[in-house]
Structure formats: structure tokens, C-alpha cells
Coordinates of C-alpha atoms (C1' of nucleotides) in Angstrom, one line a residue:
Chain A
M648 CA -74.7 31.1 1.1
T649 CA -73.4 31.1 5.0
E650 CA -69.8 31.7 5.7
S651 CA -68.6 31.3 9.2
G652 CA -64.5 31.1 8.1
A653 CA -64.6 28.7 5.5
S654 CA -67.8 27.3 4.2
A655 CA -70.0 24.7 6.0
R656 CA -69.2 22.6 3.4
E657 CA -65.9 23.5 3.2
R658 CA -65.1 22.8 6.3
I659 CA -67.0 19.1 6.6
V660 CA -64.8 18.3 3.8
A661 CA -61.5 18.8 5.2
G662 CA -62.3 17.1 8.2
A663 CA -63.4 14.5 6.2
A664 CA -59.8 14.1 5.0
D665 CA -58.2 15.0 8.1
M666 CA -60.3 11.9 10.0
I667 CA -59.4 9.7 7.2
S668 CA -56.2 10.3 7.2
R669 CA -55.9 9.5 10.8
R670 CA -58.6 6.5 11.1
G671 CA -58.5 5.0 7.4
L672 CA -62.0 5.5 5.5
N673 CA -64.1 3.1 7.5
A674 CA -63.7 3.9 11.0
T675 CA -64.7 7.6 9.1
S676 CA -68.4 7.9 10.7
I677 CA -70.2 10.6 8.9
R678 CA -71.4 11.7 12.4
E679 CA -67.9 12.3 13.7
T680 CA -66.9 14.1 10.6
A681 CA -69.9 16.6 10.9
K682 CA -69.4 16.9 14.8
H683 CA -65.9 17.5 13.8
A684 CA -66.4 20.3 11.2
R685 CA -69.2 21.5 13.9
A686 CA -72.1 21.6 11.7
P687 CA -75.5 19.4 12.1
L688 CA -75.6 15.8 10.5
G689 CA -78.4 16.8 8.5
S690 CA -76.2 19.2 7.0
T691 CA -73.5 16.8 6.1
Y692 CA -76.5 14.6 4.0
H693 CA -78.1 18.0 1.7
Y694 CA -74.3 19.1 1.1
F695 CA -73.7 15.5 -0.3
P696 CA -76.8 13.6 -1.1
E697 CA -75.2 10.6 -2.5
G698 CA -73.6 9.8 1.0
K699 CA -70.3 9.3 2.3
Q700 CA -69.1 7.8 -1.2
Q701 CA -69.7 11.9 -2.4
L702 CA -67.8 12.8 0.6
V703 CA -65.2 10.5 0.9
T704 CA -64.3 11.6 -3.1
E705 CA -64.3 15.0 -2.2
A706 CA -62.2 14.8 0.3
V707 CA -59.5 13.1 -1.2
R708 CA -59.7 15.3 -4.7
Y709 CA -59.3 18.0 -1.6
T710 CA -56.1 16.9 -0.3
G711 CA -55.3 16.2 -3.9
E712 CA -55.6 19.8 -4.9
W713 CA -53.5 21.8 -2.3
T714 CA -50.6 19.1 -2.3
T715 CA -50.4 19.3 -6.7
R716 CA -50.6 22.9 -5.9
S717 CA -47.9 23.2 -3.6
L718 CA -45.9 20.4 -5.2
R719 CA -46.4 22.4 -8.5
K720 CA -44.8 25.8 -7.1
E721 CA -41.9 24.1 -5.2
L722 CA -41.2 21.9 -8.7
Q723 CA -40.1 25.6 -10.2
A724 CA -37.1 25.5 -8.3
G725 CA -36.4 22.2 -10.0
P726 CA -36.7 18.3 -9.3
V727 CA -34.6 18.0 -6.1
A728 CA -36.9 21.4 -4.6
G729 CA -39.8 19.9 -5.5
L730 CA -38.4 16.2 -3.6
L731 CA -37.6 17.8 -0.5
A732 CA -40.8 20.5 -0.1
F733 CA -43.0 17.5 -1.1
L734 CA -41.0 15.1 1.8
A735 CA -41.6 18.4 3.9
L736 CA -45.3 18.5 3.3
W737 CA -46.2 15.0 4.9
R738 CA -43.0 15.5 7.7
K739 CA -44.9 18.2 9.4
I740 CA -48.4 16.3 8.6
V741 CA -47.0 13.2 10.7
V742 CA -45.1 15.2 13.4
D743 CA -47.8 17.5 14.0
S744 CA -49.9 15.1 14.6
D745 CA -47.9 13.7 16.5
F746 CA -47.7 10.2 14.1
R747 CA -51.2 10.0 14.0
A748 CA -52.1 11.1 11.0
G749 CA -50.7 10.1 7.3
C750 CA -52.2 11.2 4.1
P751 CA -55.9 10.3 3.0
V752 CA -55.0 8.9 -0.1
L753 CA -53.5 6.2 0.6
A754 CA -56.5 5.2 3.4
V755 CA -59.2 5.6 0.9
S756 CA -56.7 3.4 -1.8
I757 CA -56.2 0.5 0.5
E758 CA -59.7 -0.2 1.7
E759 CA -61.3 -2.5 -0.7
P760 CA -65.1 -0.9 -2.2
A761 CA -68.5 -2.9 -1.4
A762 CA -68.5 -6.0 -3.0
G763 CA -68.5 -6.0 -7.0
Q764 CA -69.4 -2.1 -7.6
T765 CA -65.9 0.1 -8.6
S766 CA -65.8 2.9 -6.0
A767 CA -65.6 6.6 -6.9
A768 CA -63.3 7.1 -4.5
L769 CA -60.6 5.1 -5.3
A770 CA -60.4 6.3 -8.5
A771 CA -59.9 9.8 -7.6
A772 CA -57.1 8.1 -5.4
A773 CA -55.8 7.3 -8.7
D774 CA -56.4 10.8 -10.2
V775 CA -54.2 12.4 -7.1
F776 CA -51.6 10.2 -7.7
A777 CA -50.8 10.2 -11.2
A778 CA -51.2 14.2 -11.0
W779 CA -48.5 14.0 -8.5
E780 CA -46.0 11.5 -10.3
G781 CA -47.4 13.6 -13.8
L782 CA -45.5 16.6 -11.9
L783 CA -42.4 15.1 -11.3
A784 CA -42.1 13.4 -14.4
D785 CA -42.3 16.4 -16.6
S786 CA -39.7 18.3 -14.3
L787 CA -37.6 15.2 -14.6
R788 CA -38.0 15.4 -17.9
E789 CA -36.9 19.4 -18.7
H790 CA -34.2 18.5 -17.0
G791 CA -32.7 16.1 -18.7
V792 CA -33.8 12.6 -18.0
E793 CA -34.9 10.8 -20.1
P794 CA -39.0 9.8 -20.6
E795 CA -38.9 6.5 -19.5
R796 CA -36.8 7.0 -16.6
A797 CA -38.5 10.0 -15.9
A798 CA -41.4 8.1 -15.3
Q799 CA -40.3 5.6 -13.7
L800 CA -38.5 7.9 -11.1
A801 CA -41.6 9.7 -10.3
T802 CA -43.1 6.1 -9.7
L803 CA -40.7 5.6 -7.2
I804 CA -40.5 8.8 -5.4
V805 CA -44.7 8.6 -5.3
A806 CA -44.2 5.6 -4.0
A807 CA -41.6 6.0 -1.2
V808 CA -43.3 8.8 0.1
E809 CA -46.2 7.1 1.0
G810 CA -44.6 3.9 2.6
T811 CA -42.3 6.1 4.5
V812 CA -45.0 8.2 5.6
A813 CA -46.9 5.0 6.7
M814 CA -43.6 3.7 8.2
C815 CA -43.2 7.1 10.1
R816 CA -46.3 6.2 12.0
A817 CA -45.7 2.9 12.9
K818 CA -42.2 3.1 14.3
R819 CA -43.8 6.8 15.7
S820 CA -40.0 8.3 14.2
T821 CA -39.2 10.2 11.4
E822 CA -36.0 8.2 11.1
P823 CA -37.7 6.6 7.7
L824 CA -37.9 9.8 6.2
D825 CA -34.7 11.5 6.7
R826 CA -33.3 8.0 5.0
T827 CA -35.8 7.7 2.7
A828 CA -34.8 11.2 1.4
E829 CA -31.1 11.0 1.4
Q830 CA -31.6 8.1 -1.0
L831 CA -34.3 10.1 -3.0
R832 CA -32.4 12.8 -3.5
T833 CA -29.0 11.4 -4.5
L834 CA -31.3 9.6 -6.7
I835 CA -32.7 12.3 -8.7
R836 CA -29.5 14.4 -8.5
A837 CA -27.6 11.0 -10.5
A838 CA -30.4 11.3 -13.3
V839 CA -30.3 14.9 -13.8
E840 CA -26.9 15.0 -14.0
G841 CA -26.4 12.3 -15.8
Chain B
M87 CA -56.6 -30.3 20.1
T88 CA -58.9 -30.7 16.8
E89 CA -57.8 -30.1 13.2
S90 CA -59.6 -29.7 9.9
G91 CA -56.6 -28.4 7.9
A92 CA -54.9 -25.8 9.5
S93 CA -55.7 -25.7 13.3
A94 CA -59.0 -23.7 13.8
R95 CA -57.0 -21.2 15.6
E96 CA -54.5 -20.5 12.6
R97 CA -56.9 -20.3 10.1
I98 CA -58.6 -17.8 12.0
V99 CA -55.3 -15.6 12.3
A100 CA -54.9 -16.2 8.8
G101 CA -58.3 -15.0 7.6
A102 CA -58.3 -11.8 9.7
A103 CA -55.2 -10.9 7.7
D104 CA -56.5 -11.5 4.5
M105 CA -59.6 -9.4 5.2
I106 CA -57.0 -6.5 7.0
S107 CA -55.4 -6.3 4.3
R108 CA -58.7 -6.2 2.1
R109 CA -60.8 -3.9 4.3
G110 CA -57.9 -2.2 6.6
L111 CA -58.7 -2.6 10.4
N112 CA -61.8 -1.5 11.0
A113 CA -63.6 -2.6 8.6
T114 CA -62.4 -6.6 9.5
S115 CA -64.9 -7.4 12.4
I116 CA -64.3 -10.2 14.4
R117 CA -67.5 -11.8 12.8
E118 CA -66.8 -12.1 9.5
T119 CA -63.7 -12.9 10.5
A120 CA -65.0 -16.3 12.0
K121 CA -66.8 -16.6 9.4
H122 CA -64.5 -16.4 6.6
A123 CA -62.5 -18.9 8.9
R124 CA -65.7 -21.2 9.0
A125 CA -65.3 -21.1 13.0
P126 CA -68.0 -20.1 15.9
L127 CA -68.0 -16.5 16.7
G128 CA -67.2 -18.1 20.3
S129 CA -64.6 -19.5 19.4
T130 CA -62.4 -16.1 18.6
Y131 CA -63.1 -15.2 22.0
H132 CA -61.8 -18.8 23.5
Y133 CA -58.8 -18.3 21.0
F134 CA -58.5 -14.8 21.8
P135 CA -59.6 -13.7 25.4
E136 CA -57.5 -10.3 24.9
G137 CA -60.5 -9.5 22.1
K138 CA -59.6 -8.0 18.2
Q139 CA -56.7 -6.3 19.7
Q140 CA -54.9 -9.8 20.6
L141 CA -56.0 -11.2 16.8
V142 CA -55.4 -8.0 15.0
T143 CA -51.8 -8.6 16.3
E144 CA -51.2 -12.1 16.1
A145 CA -52.3 -11.5 12.5
V146 CA -49.8 -8.5 11.4
R147 CA -47.0 -11.0 12.8
Y148 CA -48.5 -14.6 11.2
T149 CA -48.0 -12.1 8.1
G150 CA -44.5 -10.8 9.3
E151 CA -43.6 -14.1 9.2
W152 CA -44.1 -15.6 6.2
T153 CA -42.7 -13.0 4.6
T154 CA -39.4 -12.4 6.4
R155 CA -38.6 -15.7 6.3
S156 CA -39.4 -15.9 2.2
L157 CA -37.3 -13.1 1.8
R158 CA -34.3 -14.5 4.2
K159 CA -33.9 -16.9 1.7
E160 CA -34.5 -15.3 -1.8
L161 CA -31.7 -13.2 -0.4
Q162 CA -29.3 -15.7 -0.4
A163 CA -29.2 -15.0 -3.9
G164 CA -27.9 -12.0 -3.4
P165 CA -30.3 -9.1 -2.7
V166 CA -31.3 -8.3 -6.2
A167 CA -32.7 -11.2 -6.2
G168 CA -34.0 -10.8 -3.0
L169 CA -35.7 -7.8 -4.0
L170 CA -37.1 -9.6 -7.4
A171 CA -38.5 -12.2 -5.4
F172 CA -40.1 -10.0 -2.4
L173 CA -41.8 -7.8 -5.5
A174 CA -43.4 -10.9 -7.2
L175 CA -45.1 -12.0 -3.7
W176 CA -46.5 -8.7 -3.1
R177 CA -47.4 -8.9 -7.1
K178 CA -48.6 -12.1 -6.3
I179 CA -51.5 -10.9 -3.6
V180 CA -52.4 -8.3 -5.7
V181 CA -53.0 -9.7 -9.2
D182 CA -54.9 -12.7 -7.6
S183 CA -57.0 -10.8 -6.0
D184 CA -57.9 -8.9 -8.7
F185 CA -56.5 -5.6 -7.2
R186 CA -58.0 -6.0 -3.8
A187 CA -55.5 -7.2 -1.3
G188 CA -52.3 -5.8 -0.1
C189 CA -50.0 -5.6 2.5
P190 CA -52.0 -6.3 6.1
V191 CA -48.9 -4.4 7.7
L192 CA -49.8 -1.5 5.6
A193 CA -53.3 -1.6 7.0
V194 CA -52.5 -1.5 10.4
S195 CA -50.0 1.2 9.9
I196 CA -51.9 4.1 9.0
E197 CA -55.5 3.5 11.3
E198 CA -55.0 5.2 14.4
P199 CA -55.0 4.1 17.5
A200 CA -57.5 4.0 20.1
A201 CA -57.3 7.5 22.0
G202 CA -54.4 7.9 24.4
Q203 CA -53.2 3.7 24.1
T204 CA -50.5 3.0 21.9
S205 CA -51.5 0.5 20.0
A206 CA -49.8 -3.6 20.5
A207 CA -50.6 -4.6 16.9
L208 CA -48.9 -1.2 15.8
A209 CA -45.7 -2.0 17.0
A210 CA -45.9 -5.5 15.3
A211 CA -46.2 -3.7 12.1
A212 CA -43.2 -1.6 13.0
D213 CA -41.5 -4.6 13.9
V214 CA -42.4 -6.3 10.7
F215 CA -41.1 -3.3 8.7
A216 CA -37.9 -3.4 10.6
A217 CA -37.6 -7.1 10.5
W218 CA -37.1 -6.7 6.3
E219 CA -35.6 -3.5 6.5
G220 CA -32.5 -5.4 8.7
L221 CA -32.8 -8.4 6.2
L222 CA -32.1 -6.4 3.1
A223 CA -30.0 -4.1 4.8
D224 CA -27.6 -7.3 6.2
S225 CA -27.8 -8.5 2.6
L226 CA -26.5 -5.1 1.0
R227 CA -23.4 -4.8 3.4
E228 CA -22.5 -8.4 2.8
H229 CA -22.3 -7.5 -0.6
G230 CA -19.7 -4.5 -0.3
V231 CA -22.5 -1.4 0.4
E232 CA -21.6 0.4 3.1
P233 CA -23.2 0.0 6.2
E234 CA -25.1 4.1 6.3
R235 CA -25.8 4.0 2.7
A236 CA -27.2 0.0 3.1
A237 CA -29.8 0.7 5.9
Q238 CA -31.2 4.2 3.6
L239 CA -31.4 1.9 0.6
A240 CA -33.4 -0.6 2.9
T241 CA -35.7 1.7 4.0
L242 CA -36.6 2.8 0.8
I243 CA -37.2 -1.1 -0.8
V244 CA -39.4 -1.3 1.5
A245 CA -41.4 2.2 1.4
A246 CA -42.0 2.2 -2.3
V247 CA -42.5 -1.9 -2.2
E248 CA -45.6 -1.0 0.2
G249 CA -46.7 2.3 -1.4
T250 CA -46.6 0.6 -4.8
V251 CA -48.9 -1.7 -3.7
A252 CA -51.5 0.6 -3.2
M253 CA -50.7 2.7 -5.6
C254 CA -51.6 -0.6 -8.0
R255 CA -54.9 -1.0 -6.5
A256 CA -56.2 2.4 -6.2
K257 CA -54.6 2.1 -10.2
R258 CA -56.2 -1.4 -10.9
S259 CA -52.7 -2.1 -12.7
T260 CA -49.6 -3.5 -12.5
E261 CA -48.0 -0.5 -13.9
P262 CA -46.7 1.4 -10.6
L263 CA -45.2 -2.5 -9.8
D264 CA -43.4 -2.7 -13.2
R265 CA -41.6 1.2 -12.9
T266 CA -40.6 0.6 -9.1
A267 CA -38.9 -2.9 -10.1
E268 CA -37.0 -1.6 -13.1
Q269 CA -35.7 1.5 -10.7
L270 CA -34.9 -0.4 -7.4
R271 CA -33.1 -3.3 -9.5
T272 CA -30.5 -0.5 -11.1
L273 CA -30.3 1.0 -8.0
I274 CA -29.4 -1.8 -5.9
R275 CA -27.1 -2.9 -8.7
A276 CA -25.1 0.5 -8.9
A277 CA -24.8 0.4 -4.8
V278 CA -23.7 -3.3 -4.9
E279 CA -20.9 -2.9 -7.9
G280 CA -19.9 1.0 -6.7
Chain C
dT522 C1' -94.3 41.8 4.5
dC523 C1' -94.5 37.7 2.1
dT524 C1' -92.8 34.0 -0.3
dT525 C1' -89.0 31.7 -1.9
dG526 C1' -85.1 28.2 -1.2
dT527 C1' -81.3 27.2 2.0
dT528 C1' -79.7 25.3 5.9
dT529 C1' -80.6 23.2 10.5
dA530 C1' -82.3 20.1 14.2
dT531 C1' -84.5 15.5 16.2
dA532 C1' -85.9 11.8 15.6
dA533 C1' -86.2 7.0 14.1
dC534 C1' -84.7 2.4 11.0
dA535 C1' -82.2 -1.4 10.0
dA536 C1' -77.9 -3.5 10.6
dT537 C1' -73.6 -3.9 12.3
dT538 C1' -70.3 -3.8 15.4
dG539 C1' -66.6 -5.8 20.4
dT540 C1' -68.0 -8.0 23.8
dC541 C1' -69.4 -10.7 27.1
dA542 C1' -72.4 -14.9 29.2
dT543 C1' -73.9 -19.1 29.6
dA544 C1' -75.0 -24.0 28.5
dG545 C1' -74.0 -27.5 25.7
dC546 C1' -71.2 -30.9 23.2
dC547 C1' -66.8 -33.8 22.5
dT548 C1' -62.6 -36.2 23.0
dA549 C1' -58.6 -37.8 26.1
dC550 C1' -57.4 -39.5 30.2
dA551 C1' -57.8 -42.4 34.6
Chain D
dT1356 C1' -67.3 -45.9 32.3
dG1357 C1' -67.0 -41.5 34.8
dT1358 C1' -65.3 -36.9 34.5
dA1359 C1' -62.4 -32.8 33.9
dG1360 C1' -61.3 -29.4 30.0
dG1361 C1' -61.1 -27.5 25.5
dC1362 C1' -63.8 -26.4 22.3
dT1363 C1' -68.2 -24.9 20.2
dA1364 C1' -73.2 -22.7 19.9
dT1365 C1' -76.2 -19.8 21.3
dG1366 C1' -77.8 -15.6 22.8
dA1367 C1' -77.6 -10.8 24.5
dC1368 C1' -75.8 -6.1 26.0
dA1369 C1' -75.2 -0.7 24.7
dA1370 C1' -73.2 1.4 21.2
dT1371 C1' -72.5 2.9 16.7
dT1372 C1' -73.5 2.9 11.6
dG1373 C1' -75.2 5.1 7.0
dT1374 C1' -79.0 6.8 5.4
dT1375 C1' -83.9 8.8 5.1
dA1376 C1' -88.1 11.2 6.7
dT1377 C1' -90.1 15.4 8.3
dA1378 C1' -90.5 20.0 10.0
dA1379 C1' -88.4 23.9 12.3
dA1380 C1' -85.4 28.2 11.7
dC1381 C1' -83.1 31.3 8.4
dA1382 C1' -81.8 34.1 4.3
dA1383 C1' -82.6 37.5 0.6
dG1384 C1' -85.6 39.2 -2.7
dA1385 C1' -90.6 40.4 -4.2

DNA sequence: TCTTGTTTATAACAATTGTCATAGCCTACA
DNA sequence: TGTAGGCTATGACAATTGTTATAAACAAGA
């Protein structure tokens, strides 16, 4: 295994996730992904013999893993802290990219799979959403929120964050994030205390 | 002016909006848009001399117009009724398309404009979001919600709905919409009554 | 050193993309 | 009837797409 910094394979996956988060799924070509990772095109099909579908699926999972790790860690300080960290994570991506990048999981979710077949990448996206919701719902329940309300709130939080990030990109402003953050924070606080 | 049902121009715009809502911006080609509208490719560049950029921009505005019209009408019965109608509108699109279609405005928002230039379509998307937020915030204020809270709530609602539609597509289920609907409804009710 | 398996390097393929040009049709008005 | 202008039809262009094939370079173990 040849290493140069991270492995070439990992660089390709991470680069694909970044490019998908900017341009969307279909506008991200394997050639440019390889170039972006300074890996040759041949290597891409060596590492991902099932082609683009496989690469995209792994990119979604990759994004899911590190965001989930971050969310789980921050939730140890309670649901409000977890929410704020989750928001901060996406805010950084949006701001650092000058409003050009967002969430690759969302990007994959809104591009129709090719005719007839169900997409592995889409299933991976659903899993990531479910993981986030699960972590948030668990934390809320641990802080006294009844199960059904916790599940509803978790879904609302994930959906609102994803939608807000997209709105920030369109408006080229972080104001939507500020507003959503404020409302979600008071909402969680009320649920936990009530 | 040759009419066949709606004008060819309008058919092209509406078809483009539908295709973008399924496949995303970059995967929607002008050729297929024309075919989908049963219009010749030549006509597309006749009606939209500025090319794809213009067509996409008009598709976003088109979507914005009829959703805004619907939202404004339903809000006359109060903010909760408006919310429910807004949710029902998107639910119908998601369900009728077997979880393949979503919101074209969101789709345009998350695909990076070509290097350096700012995209007219992206600006149109921002306008649509702002229009929805404005209508919701106005209604909330009219029902006694203080201005800042109304604005925050309006942003949260739009973001949550957009995010939820995407989650429904990934999961191939309307459950996210059910959960979000429930939470947003009680949230609005509390704000209006409080 | 020789050999085996991983990685890279190139080239080619059919298909599709946005865009443009040009020639024809076809309707409406004089 | 004729003529102008909106619309259609068709074809071409360079570029890019996903994918496959093939051969060279390379690494490490025998």
C-alpha cells in the first residue's frame, strides 16, 4: 500500500465528497475527481471497479462517518450543545467555501437514480439521515423528552439544517443559519425542560 | 402565436422545472427538455436566446410563481392552514412522482455556478425563498407573533420543508413529512397563541 | 535476482453535452 | 396574392462524459 499523506483511495473519496457538495452528483465527473485528488484516472477504476456508483456511495458514507462522529461527541454535552456543534460544522463548510459548498448527502438525495434501478448511493444517503436522527433522538430522550416527540424533533432538526444550508448558498448569506439556530435552540430547550 | 394546449414556450419552461426537480440542474439537458415538451431543439434557442442559463432561471421563477400563489391563497385562513397547504403541495409532488421529484428551487441552489460568475438562476432561487419567507412571516405577524420571531419561524419553516422533501426522497417514505408537519404545526400554534 | 501483485499511464470507445448556423415552413397582414 | 417574421427542422462543432483495454512501472517477498 503506497501512502502519500492519506492513501490515494481515501483522497479520491474525500475529494469526490467535496466536489459533490459543490456541483452536485451528476456534474461531478470521475476525471475531475481524480485530478482533484492528484490521482490518475486509471487508479479510480482500480479502486472502485463498480465505477461512479461505488465512488459516490463511498463518498456519502465517508461524509456520514465523520459528521456522525462529530455529532455523537458533541451530544455528550447535551442536545443543545450537539445542535450548536452540528450547525457550526455546516456553517464552517458554507463560509469557508464562500457559499459554494454544502452537504453532499443532500446533493445525492435530490438527483433521480437512473431509470428503473434503485441507487446504492441514495440508500447510503438515507442511512446517513437516519444516523443523525437517531443520535439526536437518543439524546433528547435521555434528557426527558418523550420518544415520539423526540423522534419528530430529531427529524425536524436534520431537515431544517439541511434546508438552511441550501438557503444560505442561494442567498450568499449566513442569516438563514442564524435564524434557524435561534429557533431550534429554544425549541429544544423547551422540550427538554418541559 | 401557435398554441397547442399551453404555448410551446410555457411547456418548455414547465418541463424544465419538472426535470430539474428530478435530476438536478446539470443533469437536465436542453435536448431532453425540448423532447419532453415535444418542442424542437431549435425552438429552445429561439425562445431562450441566452441558452440554458435563461431557461433555468425562468424555470425557477415559474415554480416560484405558482407556489407563491398557492401559499398566499391558503394563508388567508391563517398560518397553520398555510403551512399545511404548503406541506400538502410538496407531499403531492413527492408521492405522485414515486419519490423521484422534489423542489427545483432547492436543486438549483446546491449546484455551484460556473467558475467566477454569479448565476442568475441562483439569484432567482434566493428570491423564491425570500418570497415564501415573506408570506409566512407576514401571516405570523398578523396573528400576533412579534416581528423577529416571525422572521425566524418563517425561515425555519421554509428550510424544514425543503430539507424534509429531500429526506423523503432518500428514504422513499413520507414519514419525515409527517413528523416535520406535526412539529411545525404545534410550533406555529404556540407562537400564535403565546 | 526473479517473480507476483498492486498501482499508474495512455489511449480509445460511443454517447451526450451546450451552442450555433442555416434553410425551410407557415401564419398573418398588406 | 405576396411578403415579412415568428417558428421549425436539421445538422454540425468541439468538448466532456462513463467506461474499458492494455501495457508499463513499481513494490515487496522468495
